[in-house]
CSV table of C-alpha atoms in Angstrom, one decimal:
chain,number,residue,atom,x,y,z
Z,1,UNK,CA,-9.5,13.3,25.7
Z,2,UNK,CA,-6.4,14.1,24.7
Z,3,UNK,CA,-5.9,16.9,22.0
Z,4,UNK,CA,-3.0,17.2,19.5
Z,5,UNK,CA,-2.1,20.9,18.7
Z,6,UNK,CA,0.6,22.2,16.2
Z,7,UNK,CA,1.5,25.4,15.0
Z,8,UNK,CA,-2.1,26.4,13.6
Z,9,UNK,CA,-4.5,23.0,14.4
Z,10,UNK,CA,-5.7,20.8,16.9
Z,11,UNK,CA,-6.4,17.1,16.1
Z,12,UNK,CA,-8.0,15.1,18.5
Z,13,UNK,CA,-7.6,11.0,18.6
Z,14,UNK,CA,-9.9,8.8,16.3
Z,15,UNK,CA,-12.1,6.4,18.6
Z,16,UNK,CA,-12.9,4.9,15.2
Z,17,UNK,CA,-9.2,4.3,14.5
Z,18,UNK,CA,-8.4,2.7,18.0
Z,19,UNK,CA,-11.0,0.1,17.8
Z,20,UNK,CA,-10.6,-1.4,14.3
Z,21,UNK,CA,-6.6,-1.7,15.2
Z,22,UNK,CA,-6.6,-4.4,17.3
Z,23,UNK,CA,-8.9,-6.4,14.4
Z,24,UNK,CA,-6.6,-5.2,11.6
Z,25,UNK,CA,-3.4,-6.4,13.4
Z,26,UNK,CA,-5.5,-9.5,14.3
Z,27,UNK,CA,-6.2,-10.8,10.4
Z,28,UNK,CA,-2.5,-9.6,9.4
Z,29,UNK,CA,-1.3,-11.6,12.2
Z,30,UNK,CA,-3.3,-14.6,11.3
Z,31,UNK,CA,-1.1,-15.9,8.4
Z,32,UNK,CA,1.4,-18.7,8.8
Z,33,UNK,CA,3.7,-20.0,6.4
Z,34,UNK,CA,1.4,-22.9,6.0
Z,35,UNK,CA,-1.9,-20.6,5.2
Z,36,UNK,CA,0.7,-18.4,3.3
Z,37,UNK,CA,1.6,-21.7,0.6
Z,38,UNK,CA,-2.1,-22.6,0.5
Z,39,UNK,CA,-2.6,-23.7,-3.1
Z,40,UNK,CA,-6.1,-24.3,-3.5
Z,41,UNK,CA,-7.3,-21.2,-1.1
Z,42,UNK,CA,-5.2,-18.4,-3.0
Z,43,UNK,CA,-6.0,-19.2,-6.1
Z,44,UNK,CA,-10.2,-18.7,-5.6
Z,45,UNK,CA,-9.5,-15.8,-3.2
Z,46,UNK,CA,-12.0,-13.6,-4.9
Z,47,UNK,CA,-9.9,-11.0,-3.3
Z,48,UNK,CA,-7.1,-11.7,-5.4
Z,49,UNK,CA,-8.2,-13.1,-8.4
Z,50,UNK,CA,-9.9,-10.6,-10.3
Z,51,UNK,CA,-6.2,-9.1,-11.2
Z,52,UNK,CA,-4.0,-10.2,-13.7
Z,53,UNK,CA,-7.1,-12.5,-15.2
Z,54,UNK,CA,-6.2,-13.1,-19.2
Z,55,UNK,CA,-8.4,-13.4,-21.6
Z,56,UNK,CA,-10.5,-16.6,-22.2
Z,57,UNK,CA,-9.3,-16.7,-25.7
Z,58,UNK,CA,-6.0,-16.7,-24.9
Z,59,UNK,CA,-5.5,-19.2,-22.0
Z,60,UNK,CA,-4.2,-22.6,-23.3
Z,61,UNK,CA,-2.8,-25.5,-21.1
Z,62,UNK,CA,0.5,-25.2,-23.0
Z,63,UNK,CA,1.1,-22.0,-22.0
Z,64,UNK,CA,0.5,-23.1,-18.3
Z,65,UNK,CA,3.2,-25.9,-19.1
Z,66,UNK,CA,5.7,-23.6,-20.5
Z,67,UNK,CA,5.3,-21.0,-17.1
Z,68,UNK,CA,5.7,-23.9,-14.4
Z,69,UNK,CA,8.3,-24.8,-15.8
Z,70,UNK,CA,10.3,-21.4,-16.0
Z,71,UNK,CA,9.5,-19.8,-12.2
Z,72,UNK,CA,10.8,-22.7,-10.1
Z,73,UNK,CA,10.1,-23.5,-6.3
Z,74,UNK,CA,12.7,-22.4,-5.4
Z,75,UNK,CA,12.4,-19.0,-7.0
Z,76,UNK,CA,8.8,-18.9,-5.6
Z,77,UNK,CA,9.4,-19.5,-1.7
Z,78,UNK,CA,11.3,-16.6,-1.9
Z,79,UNK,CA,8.8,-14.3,-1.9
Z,80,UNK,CA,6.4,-16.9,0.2
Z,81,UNK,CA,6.9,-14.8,4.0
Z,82,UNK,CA,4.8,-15.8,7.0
Z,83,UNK,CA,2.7,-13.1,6.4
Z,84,UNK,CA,-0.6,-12.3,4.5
Z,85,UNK,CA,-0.6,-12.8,0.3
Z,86,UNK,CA,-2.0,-10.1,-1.8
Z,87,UNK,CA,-1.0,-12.6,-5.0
Z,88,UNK,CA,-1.7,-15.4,-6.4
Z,89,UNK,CA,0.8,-18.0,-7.3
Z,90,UNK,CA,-0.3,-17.7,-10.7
Z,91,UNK,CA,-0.4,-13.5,-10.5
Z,92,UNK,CA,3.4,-13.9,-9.1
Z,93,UNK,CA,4.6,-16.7,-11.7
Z,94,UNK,CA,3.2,-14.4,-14.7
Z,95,UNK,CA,4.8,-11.3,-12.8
Z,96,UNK,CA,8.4,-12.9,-12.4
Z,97,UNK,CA,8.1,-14.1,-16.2
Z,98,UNK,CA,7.6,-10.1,-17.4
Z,99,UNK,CA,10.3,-9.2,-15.6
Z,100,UNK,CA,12.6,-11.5,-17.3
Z,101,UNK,CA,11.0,-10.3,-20.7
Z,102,UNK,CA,11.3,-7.3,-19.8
Z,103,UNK,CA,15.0,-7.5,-18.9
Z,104,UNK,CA,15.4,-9.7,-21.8
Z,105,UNK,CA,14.5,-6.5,-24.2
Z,106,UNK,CA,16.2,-4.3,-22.4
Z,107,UNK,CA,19.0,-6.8,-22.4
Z,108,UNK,CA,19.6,-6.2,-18.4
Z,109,UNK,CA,22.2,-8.2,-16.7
Z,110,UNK,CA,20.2,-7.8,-13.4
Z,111,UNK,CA,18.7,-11.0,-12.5
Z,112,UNK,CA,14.8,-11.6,-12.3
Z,113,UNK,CA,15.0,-11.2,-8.5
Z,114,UNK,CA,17.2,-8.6,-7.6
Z,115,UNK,CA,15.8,-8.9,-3.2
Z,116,UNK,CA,17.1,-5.2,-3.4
Z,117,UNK,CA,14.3,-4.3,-0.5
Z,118,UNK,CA,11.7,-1.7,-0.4
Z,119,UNK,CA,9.0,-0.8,1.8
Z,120,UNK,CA,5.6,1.4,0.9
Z,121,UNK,CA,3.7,2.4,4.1
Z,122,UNK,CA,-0.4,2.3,3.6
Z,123,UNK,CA,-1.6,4.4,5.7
Z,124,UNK,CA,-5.3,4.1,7.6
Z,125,UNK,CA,-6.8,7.6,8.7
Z,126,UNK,CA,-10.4,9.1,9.5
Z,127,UNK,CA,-10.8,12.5,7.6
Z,128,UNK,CA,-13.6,14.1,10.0
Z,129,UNK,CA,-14.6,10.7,11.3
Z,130,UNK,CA,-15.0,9.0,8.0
Z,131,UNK,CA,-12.1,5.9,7.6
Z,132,UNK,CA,-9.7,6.5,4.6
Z,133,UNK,CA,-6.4,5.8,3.2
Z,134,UNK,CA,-4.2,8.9,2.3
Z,135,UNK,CA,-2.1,9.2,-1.2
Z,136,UNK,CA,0.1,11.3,-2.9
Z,137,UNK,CA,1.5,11.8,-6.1
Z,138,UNK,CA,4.8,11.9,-7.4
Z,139,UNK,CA,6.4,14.8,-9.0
Z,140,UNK,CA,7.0,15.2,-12.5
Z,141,UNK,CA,10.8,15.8,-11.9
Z,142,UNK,CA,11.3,12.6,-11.3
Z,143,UNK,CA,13.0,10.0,-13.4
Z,144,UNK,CA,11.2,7.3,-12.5
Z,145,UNK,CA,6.9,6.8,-12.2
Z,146,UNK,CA,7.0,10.6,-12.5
Z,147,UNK,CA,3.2,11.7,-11.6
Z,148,UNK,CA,1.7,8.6,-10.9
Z,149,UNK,CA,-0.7,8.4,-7.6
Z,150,UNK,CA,1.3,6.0,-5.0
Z,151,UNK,CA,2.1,5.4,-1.4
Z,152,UNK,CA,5.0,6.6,0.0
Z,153,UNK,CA,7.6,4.3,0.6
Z,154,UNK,CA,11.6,3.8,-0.7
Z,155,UNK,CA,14.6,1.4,-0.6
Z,156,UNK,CA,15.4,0.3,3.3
Z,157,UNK,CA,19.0,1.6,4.1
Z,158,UNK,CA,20.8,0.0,6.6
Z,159,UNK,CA,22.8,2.9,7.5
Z,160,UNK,CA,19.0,4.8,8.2
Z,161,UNK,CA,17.0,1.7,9.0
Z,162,UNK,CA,17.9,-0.2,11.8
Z,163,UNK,CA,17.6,1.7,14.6
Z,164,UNK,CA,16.4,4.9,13.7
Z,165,UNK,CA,12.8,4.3,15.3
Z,166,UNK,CA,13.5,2.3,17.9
Z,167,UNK,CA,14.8,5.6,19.5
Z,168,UNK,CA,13.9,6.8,23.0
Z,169,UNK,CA,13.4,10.1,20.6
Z,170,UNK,CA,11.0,8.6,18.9
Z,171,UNK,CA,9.4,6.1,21.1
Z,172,UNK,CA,6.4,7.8,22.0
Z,173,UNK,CA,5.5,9.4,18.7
Z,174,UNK,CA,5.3,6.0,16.5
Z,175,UNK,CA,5.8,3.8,19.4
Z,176,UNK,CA,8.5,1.2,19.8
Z,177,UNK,CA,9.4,-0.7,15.9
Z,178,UNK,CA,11.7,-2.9,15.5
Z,179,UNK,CA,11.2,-4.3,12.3
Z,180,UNK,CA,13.7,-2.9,9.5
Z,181,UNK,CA,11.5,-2.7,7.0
Z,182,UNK,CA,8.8,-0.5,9.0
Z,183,UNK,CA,11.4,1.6,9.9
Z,184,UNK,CA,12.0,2.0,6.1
Z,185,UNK,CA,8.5,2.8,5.6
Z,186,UNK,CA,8.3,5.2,8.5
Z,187,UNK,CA,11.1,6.9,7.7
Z,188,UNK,CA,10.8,7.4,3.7
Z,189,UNK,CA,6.7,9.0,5.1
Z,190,UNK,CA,8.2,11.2,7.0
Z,191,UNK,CA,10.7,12.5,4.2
Z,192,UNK,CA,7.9,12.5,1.6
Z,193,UNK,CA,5.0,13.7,3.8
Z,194,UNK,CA,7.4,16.2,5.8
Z,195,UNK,CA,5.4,16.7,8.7
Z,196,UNK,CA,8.0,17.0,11.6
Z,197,UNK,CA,8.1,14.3,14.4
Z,198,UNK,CA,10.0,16.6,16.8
Z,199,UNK,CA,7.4,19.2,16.6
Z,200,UNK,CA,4.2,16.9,17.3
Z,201,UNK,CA,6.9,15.2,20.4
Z,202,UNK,CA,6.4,18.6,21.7
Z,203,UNK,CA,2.7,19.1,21.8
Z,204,UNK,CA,0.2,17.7,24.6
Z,205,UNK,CA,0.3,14.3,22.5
Z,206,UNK,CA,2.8,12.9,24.9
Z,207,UNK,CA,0.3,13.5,28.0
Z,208,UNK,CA,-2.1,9.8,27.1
Z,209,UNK,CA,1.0,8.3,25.5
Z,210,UNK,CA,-1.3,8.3,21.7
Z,211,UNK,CA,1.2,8.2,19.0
Z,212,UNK,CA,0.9,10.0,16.0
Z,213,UNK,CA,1.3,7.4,13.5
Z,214,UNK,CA,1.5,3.2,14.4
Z,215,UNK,CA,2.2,0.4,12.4
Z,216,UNK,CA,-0.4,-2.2,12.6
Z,217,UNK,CA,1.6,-5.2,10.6
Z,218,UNK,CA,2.5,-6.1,7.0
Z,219,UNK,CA,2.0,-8.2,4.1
Z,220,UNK,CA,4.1,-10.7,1.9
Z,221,UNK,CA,6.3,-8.7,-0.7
Z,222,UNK,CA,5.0,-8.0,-4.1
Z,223,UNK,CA,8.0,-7.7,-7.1
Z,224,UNK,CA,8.0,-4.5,-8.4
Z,225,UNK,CA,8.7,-4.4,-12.6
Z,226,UNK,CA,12.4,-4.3,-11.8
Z,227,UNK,CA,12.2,-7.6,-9.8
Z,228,UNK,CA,12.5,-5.6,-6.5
Z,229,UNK,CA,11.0,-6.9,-3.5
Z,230,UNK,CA,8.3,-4.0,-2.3
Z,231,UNK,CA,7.0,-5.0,1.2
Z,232,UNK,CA,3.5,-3.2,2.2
Z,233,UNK,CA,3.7,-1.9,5.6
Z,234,UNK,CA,0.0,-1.4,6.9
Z,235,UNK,CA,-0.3,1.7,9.7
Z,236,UNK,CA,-2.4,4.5,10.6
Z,237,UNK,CA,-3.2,7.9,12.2
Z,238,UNK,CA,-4.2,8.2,15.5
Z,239,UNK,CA,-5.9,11.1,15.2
Z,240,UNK,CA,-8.5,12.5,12.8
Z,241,UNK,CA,-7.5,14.7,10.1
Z,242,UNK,CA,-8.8,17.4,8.2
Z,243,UNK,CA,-10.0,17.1,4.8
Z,244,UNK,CA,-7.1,17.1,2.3
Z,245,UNK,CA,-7.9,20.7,0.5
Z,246,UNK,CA,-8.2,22.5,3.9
Z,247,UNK,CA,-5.2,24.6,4.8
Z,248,UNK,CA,-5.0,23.0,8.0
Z,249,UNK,CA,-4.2,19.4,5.8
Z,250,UNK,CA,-1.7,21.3,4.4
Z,251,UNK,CA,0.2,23.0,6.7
Z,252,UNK,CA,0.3,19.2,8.8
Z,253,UNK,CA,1.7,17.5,5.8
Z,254,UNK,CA,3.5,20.3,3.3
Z,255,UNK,CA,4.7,18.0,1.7
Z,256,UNK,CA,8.5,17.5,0.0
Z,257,UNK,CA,8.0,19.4,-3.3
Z,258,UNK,CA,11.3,17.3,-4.5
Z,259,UNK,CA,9.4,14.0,-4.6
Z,260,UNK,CA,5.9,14.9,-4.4
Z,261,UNK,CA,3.0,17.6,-5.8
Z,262,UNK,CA,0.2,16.5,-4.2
Z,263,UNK,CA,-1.0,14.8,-0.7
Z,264,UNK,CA,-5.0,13.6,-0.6
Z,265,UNK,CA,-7.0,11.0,0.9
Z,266,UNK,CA,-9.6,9.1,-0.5
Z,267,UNK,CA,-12.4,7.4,1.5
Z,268,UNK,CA,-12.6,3.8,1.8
Z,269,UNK,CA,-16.1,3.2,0.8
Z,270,UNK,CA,-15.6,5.3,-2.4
Z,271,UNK,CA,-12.8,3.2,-3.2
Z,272,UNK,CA,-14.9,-0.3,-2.7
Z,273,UNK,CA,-17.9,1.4,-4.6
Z,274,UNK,CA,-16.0,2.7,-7.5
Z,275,UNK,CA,-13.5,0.3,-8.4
Z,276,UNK,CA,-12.9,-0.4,-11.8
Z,277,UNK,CA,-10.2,-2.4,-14.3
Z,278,UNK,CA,-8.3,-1.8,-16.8
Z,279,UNK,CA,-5.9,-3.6,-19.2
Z,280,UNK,CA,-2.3,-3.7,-19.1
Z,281,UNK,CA,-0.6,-4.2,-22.5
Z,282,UNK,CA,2.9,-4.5,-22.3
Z,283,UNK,CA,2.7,-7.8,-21.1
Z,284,UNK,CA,4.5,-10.2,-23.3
Z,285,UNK,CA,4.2,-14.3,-24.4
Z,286,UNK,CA,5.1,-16.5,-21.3
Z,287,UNK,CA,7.0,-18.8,-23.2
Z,288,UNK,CA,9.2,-15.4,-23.7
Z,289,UNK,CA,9.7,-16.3,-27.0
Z,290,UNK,CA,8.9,-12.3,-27.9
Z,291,UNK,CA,9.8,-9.7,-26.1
Z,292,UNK,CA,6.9,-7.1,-27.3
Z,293,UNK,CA,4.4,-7.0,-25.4
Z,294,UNK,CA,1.3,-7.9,-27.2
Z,295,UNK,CA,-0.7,-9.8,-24.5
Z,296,UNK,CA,-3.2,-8.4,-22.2
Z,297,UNK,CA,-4.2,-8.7,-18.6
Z,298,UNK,CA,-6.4,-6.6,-16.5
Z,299,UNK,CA,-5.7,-4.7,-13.2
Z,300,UNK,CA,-7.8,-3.1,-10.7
Z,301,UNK,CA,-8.2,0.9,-10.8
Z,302,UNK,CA,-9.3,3.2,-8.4
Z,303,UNK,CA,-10.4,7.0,-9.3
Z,304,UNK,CA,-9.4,10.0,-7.3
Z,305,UNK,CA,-11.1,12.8,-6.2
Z,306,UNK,CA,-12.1,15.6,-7.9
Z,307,UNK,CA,-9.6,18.7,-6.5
Z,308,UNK,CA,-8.0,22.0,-8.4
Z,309,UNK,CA,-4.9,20.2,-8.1
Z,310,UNK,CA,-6.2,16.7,-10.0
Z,311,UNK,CA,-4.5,16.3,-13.0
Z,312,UNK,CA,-6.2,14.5,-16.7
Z,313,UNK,CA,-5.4,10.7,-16.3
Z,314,UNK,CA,-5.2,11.0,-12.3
Z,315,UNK,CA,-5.8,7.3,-11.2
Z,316,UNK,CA,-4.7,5.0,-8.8
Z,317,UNK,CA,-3.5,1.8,-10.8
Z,318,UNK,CA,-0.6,-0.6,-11.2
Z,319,UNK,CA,1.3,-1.5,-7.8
Z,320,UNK,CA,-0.4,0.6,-5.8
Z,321,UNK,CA,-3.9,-0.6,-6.9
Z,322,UNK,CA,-3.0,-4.5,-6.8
Z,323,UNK,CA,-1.8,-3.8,-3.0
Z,324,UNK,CA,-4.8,-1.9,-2.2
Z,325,UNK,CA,-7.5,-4.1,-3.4
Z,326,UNK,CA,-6.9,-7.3,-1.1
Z,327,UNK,CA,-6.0,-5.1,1.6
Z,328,UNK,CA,-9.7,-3.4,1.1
Z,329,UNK,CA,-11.5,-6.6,0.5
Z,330,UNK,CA,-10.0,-8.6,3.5
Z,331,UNK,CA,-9.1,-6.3,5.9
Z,332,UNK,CA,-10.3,-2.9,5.5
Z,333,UNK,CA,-13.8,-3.2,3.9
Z,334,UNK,CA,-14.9,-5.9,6.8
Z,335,UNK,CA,-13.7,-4.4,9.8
Z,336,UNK,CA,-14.5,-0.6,9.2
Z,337,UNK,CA,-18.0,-2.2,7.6
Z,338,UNK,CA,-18.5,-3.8,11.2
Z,339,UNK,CA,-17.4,-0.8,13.6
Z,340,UNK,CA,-19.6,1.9,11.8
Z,341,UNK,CA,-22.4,-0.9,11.8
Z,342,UNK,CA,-22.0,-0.3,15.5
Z,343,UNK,CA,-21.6,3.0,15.6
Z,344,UNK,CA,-24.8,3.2,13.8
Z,345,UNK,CA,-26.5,1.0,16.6
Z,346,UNK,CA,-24.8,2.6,19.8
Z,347,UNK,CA,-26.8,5.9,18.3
Z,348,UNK,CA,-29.9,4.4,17.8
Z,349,UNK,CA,-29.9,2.8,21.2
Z,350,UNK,CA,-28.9,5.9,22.8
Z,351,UNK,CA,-32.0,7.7,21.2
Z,352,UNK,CA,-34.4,4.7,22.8
């Protein structure tokens, strides 16, 4: 086995990580445009339906009327990729329809859809052997989402994003990507996380060809509030990291102190066990008649672990928690479910 060293640690390659890889890029390459525009099948996805549900009180036919006919078909192809849907139709029509109110009250001359392109990286890892999904949080210097809990991820730059990691350089550290938007993804981790690429090139990584960090596939683009299109690129660590408040966890990932002030992870069975919801009330009427927002829908939230460095009101919510949730009920929960099922009876047969 091969062994990753740095400057202070060794990390050795996650058995657990190689074999749910080939499953994970199997169900994220199992969507077609056809499944991807399948009506009946989204909409009682228990997966995805749970978020954005209004109130019983306040659903009314007319109000179903007066949305289908503001978000045309048109309007919603365009976010309709051949890749797997973490929306509904009816999650996206509601979510195109508060970004026009909410450009409407701020009296924005930005259309609903602006397809400026983004790219968020999700990123699988075992922490001793136990699967999770690492975090950070952003800094409270900055302007926008200042010290909320999110994955690391940016606008794609064309000048940056094209060819940057389909480099010989970096070939055998992420392995060969072509896509543009992975690249985006990859490259805005790398700034935020700050581990250096060049240095791990340089270890005994190279000798069994493991890469550091792979891109398993992605997902359909979800807006963002300013009608960007944010596209979630699913990945993962080879090898198995230390816990996040060892000094080993920080010294791999220090971390850029401009963008962020804190890097954890958070298992995934704590996540699927203690998921929550909560209400977001900014949303206004559909009809867009108002632009306060006075109506109410409900979100998923996830809690974060307890750490000296956790601040009052820590959560993971909003975006980040509307990605994450399919992603954990359809992929993750399932497949790391099944390998430690047979984990569990490769140990008790070797005991026989």
């Amino acid at each position: 086995m091969s062994i990753l060293t740095t400057a202070t640690i060794k990390l050795r390659p996650s058995s657990l990580i190689q074999r749910a890889a080939p499953r994970i890029q199997s169900i994220l390459s199992s969507y077609t445009n056809e499944g991807a525009f399948d009506l009946n099948q989204a909409e009682i996805d228990d997966a995805l339906s749970p978020y954005f549900h209004r109130r019983p009180e306040e659903t009314s036919s007319a109000t179903s009327v007066a949305t289908a006919s503001l978000i045309s078909t048109d309007e919603m192809s365009e976010w309709k990729t051949p890749y797997m849907p973490l929306m509904t139709n009816r999650q996206l029509e509601l979510t195109l329809l508060e970004i026009r109110r909410r450009q409407r009250q701020y009296r924005s001359t930005v259309p609903s859809t602006t397809n400026r392109d983004a790219a968020i990286f999700v990123p699988l890892c075992t922490v001793n052997g136990i699967p999770s999904i690492l975090f950070t949080r952003r800094s409270t210097n900055l302007s926008t989402h200042a010290s909320q809990i999110s994955f690391t991820g940016g606008y794609f730059d064309e000048c940056l994003d094209m060819t940057k990691f389909t480099d010989e350089t970096y070939c055998n550290i992420i392995g060969h990507v072509e896509d543009r938007l992975a690249n985006t993804a990859l490259r805005e981790m790398e700034e935020e996380l700050c581990f250096d690429l060049h240095r791990i090139k340089k270890s005994s990584l190279l000798t069994k060809k493991i890469p550091f960090v792979s891109v398993l596939g992605q997902t359909q683009p979800v807006p963002s509030m300013t009608g960007n299109r944010v596209t979630p690129i699913i990945g993962q660590f080879n090898y198995d990291l230390p816990h996040f408040a060892t000094e080993d966890f920080k010294c791999l990932f220090p971390g850029n102190p401009d963008e962020l002030d804190w890097i954890f992870t958070v298992t995934i069975a704590d996540m699927i066990s203690n998921e929550t919801s909560e209400p977001i009330k900014k949303w206004g009427d559909q009809d867009l008649a108002s632009t306060k927002g006075k109506y109410e829908y409900w979100g998923p939230m996830f809690p974060v672990p307890n750490d000296d460095r956790k601040n009052d009101g820590d959560r993971i919510w909003g975006l980040t928690a509307s990605v994450l949730r399919p992603l954990l009920r359809k992929i993750f929960e399932p497949v790391f479910l099944q390998e430690l099922e047979n984990d569990r009876g490769n140990h008790k047969m070797a005991r026989l």
